[in-house]
């Protein structure tokens, strides 16, 4: 393999190695001050993993649906991919803080119900750890080498994720300090996963 040394030290305290939520088996440590050492899989090591994307709400914008479908089609070269939309709870801008919290918790119920107990779960949240594309590739490659069969990504609604969902995740990943519409995050996520797999395979998409 090649040494990419592209990891990002974690200062958030919201990602963890070791035992995962609910006493799951040991997980790759992506929260150390050392850099990741990249792993390039050859054909004998490559495992077609299952990717699950749990996301609140349906995509209404045609351009986003087209982009999502394009990256889903590309990703299916590398993995089995399932997008699981869950109900977006109705709310109005004039809701009180308590009412907004109730919306977030109802959406959390739906996300946790749809979540797979097996595998490795990554929740997307602005309070999480930022990862370079190379670091994400390192993580996915290490999970494959360890035989992890399911990698699950969780995207909240417009009001964000409940602490219960963040606590249940093995890693909390931030796409950066900017604010994105939650529908756009689904497209950005799929592009980054696709980019990670091309890095793992040594293909020319990533520059």
Tab-separated table of N, CA and C in Angstrom, residues 5 12 16 25 32 57 59 70 88 90 106-108 122 132 149-150 154 158 163 166 168 172 175 196 198 200:
chain	number	residue	atom	x	y	z
A	5	UNK	N	-0.801	9.571	4.635
A	5	UNK	CA	-0.599	10.474	5.773
A	5	UNK	C	-1.473	11.725	5.670
A	12	UNK	N	-12.468	17.590	18.485
A	12	UNK	CA	-13.856	17.782	18.884
A	12	UNK	C	-14.259	16.959	20.078
A	16	UNK	N	-14.640	8.567	18.146
A	16	UNK	CA	-13.988	7.654	19.085
A	16	UNK	C	-13.565	6.371	18.397
A	25	UNK	N	-18.166	-4.210	18.791
A	25	UNK	CA	-16.767	-4.618	18.709
A	25	UNK	C	-15.871	-3.410	18.458
A	32	UNK	N	-6.963	10.027	16.774
A	32	UNK	CA	-5.673	10.128	17.431
A	32	UNK	C	-4.901	11.300	16.854
A	57	UNK	N	-36.214	13.136	5.201
A	57	UNK	CA	-36.892	13.869	4.136
A	57	UNK	C	-36.629	13.347	2.743
A	59	UNK	N	-36.029	14.301	-1.440
A	59	UNK	CA	-35.382	15.320	-2.260
A	59	UNK	C	-36.404	15.866	-3.251
A	70	UNK	N	-26.756	9.986	-10.174
A	70	UNK	CA	-25.487	9.795	-10.884
A	70	UNK	C	-24.431	9.179	-9.972
A	88	UNK	N	-39.731	13.412	7.358
A	88	UNK	CA	-39.374	14.731	7.873
A	88	UNK	C	-40.587	15.301	8.593
A	90	UNK	N	-43.152	17.842	10.192
A	90	UNK	CA	-43.524	19.223	9.853
A	90	UNK	C	-43.202	20.190	10.995
A	106	UNK	N	-38.569	13.356	17.366
A	106	UNK	CA	-39.399	12.454	16.555
A	106	UNK	C	-38.614	11.954	15.341
A	107	UNK	N	-37.830	12.832	14.735
A	107	UNK	CA	-36.989	12.404	13.619
A	107	UNK	C	-35.917	11.436	14.100
A	108	UNK	N	-35.399	11.647	15.303
A	108	UNK	CA	-34.421	10.717	15.875
A	108	UNK	C	-35.032	9.337	16.047
A	122	UNK	N	-21.645	6.406	10.883
A	122	UNK	CA	-21.072	7.743	10.808
A	122	UNK	C	-22.220	8.741	10.723
A	132	UNK	N	-10.322	14.825	5.678
A	132	UNK	CA	-9.975	14.990	4.276
A	132	UNK	C	-10.527	13.809	3.481
A	149	UNK	N	-19.094	-5.319	7.358
A	149	UNK	CA	-19.991	-5.589	6.234
A	149	UNK	C	-20.911	-4.430	5.909
A	150	UNK	N	-21.200	-3.579	6.886
A	150	UNK	CA	-22.131	-2.466	6.673
A	150	UNK	C	-21.499	-1.179	7.195
A	154	UNK	N	-25.581	8.812	8.501
A	154	UNK	CA	-26.849	9.349	8.998
A	154	UNK	C	-26.872	10.868	8.805
A	158	UNK	N	-33.638	19.569	8.756
A	158	UNK	CA	-33.268	20.985	8.779
A	158	UNK	C	-32.847	21.469	10.159
A	163	UNK	N	-29.091	14.527	20.124
A	163	UNK	CA	-27.939	13.948	20.830
A	163	UNK	C	-27.996	12.423	20.886
A	166	UNK	N	-26.364	11.177	17.703
A	166	UNK	CA	-24.919	11.385	17.743
A	166	UNK	C	-24.249	10.395	18.689
A	168	UNK	N	-25.206	7.434	19.446
A	168	UNK	CA	-25.260	6.072	18.913
A	168	UNK	C	-24.240	5.836	17.802
A	172	UNK	N	-18.583	10.993	14.400
A	172	UNK	CA	-19.351	12.158	13.979
A	172	UNK	C	-18.470	12.952	13.023
A	175	UNK	N	-18.721	18.116	7.521
A	175	UNK	CA	-18.276	18.454	6.170
A	175	UNK	C	-17.586	19.815	6.121
A	196	UNK	N	-13.701	8.701	-2.248
A	196	UNK	CA	-12.902	7.849	-1.369
A	196	UNK	C	-12.623	6.497	-2.013
A	198	UNK	N	-12.493	5.826	-5.215
A	198	UNK	CA	-11.523	5.970	-6.314
A	198	UNK	C	-10.107	6.137	-5.768
A	200	UNK	N	-9.052	4.711	-2.925
A	200	UNK	CA	-8.707	3.353	-2.497
A	200	UNK	C	-8.230	2.519	-3.677
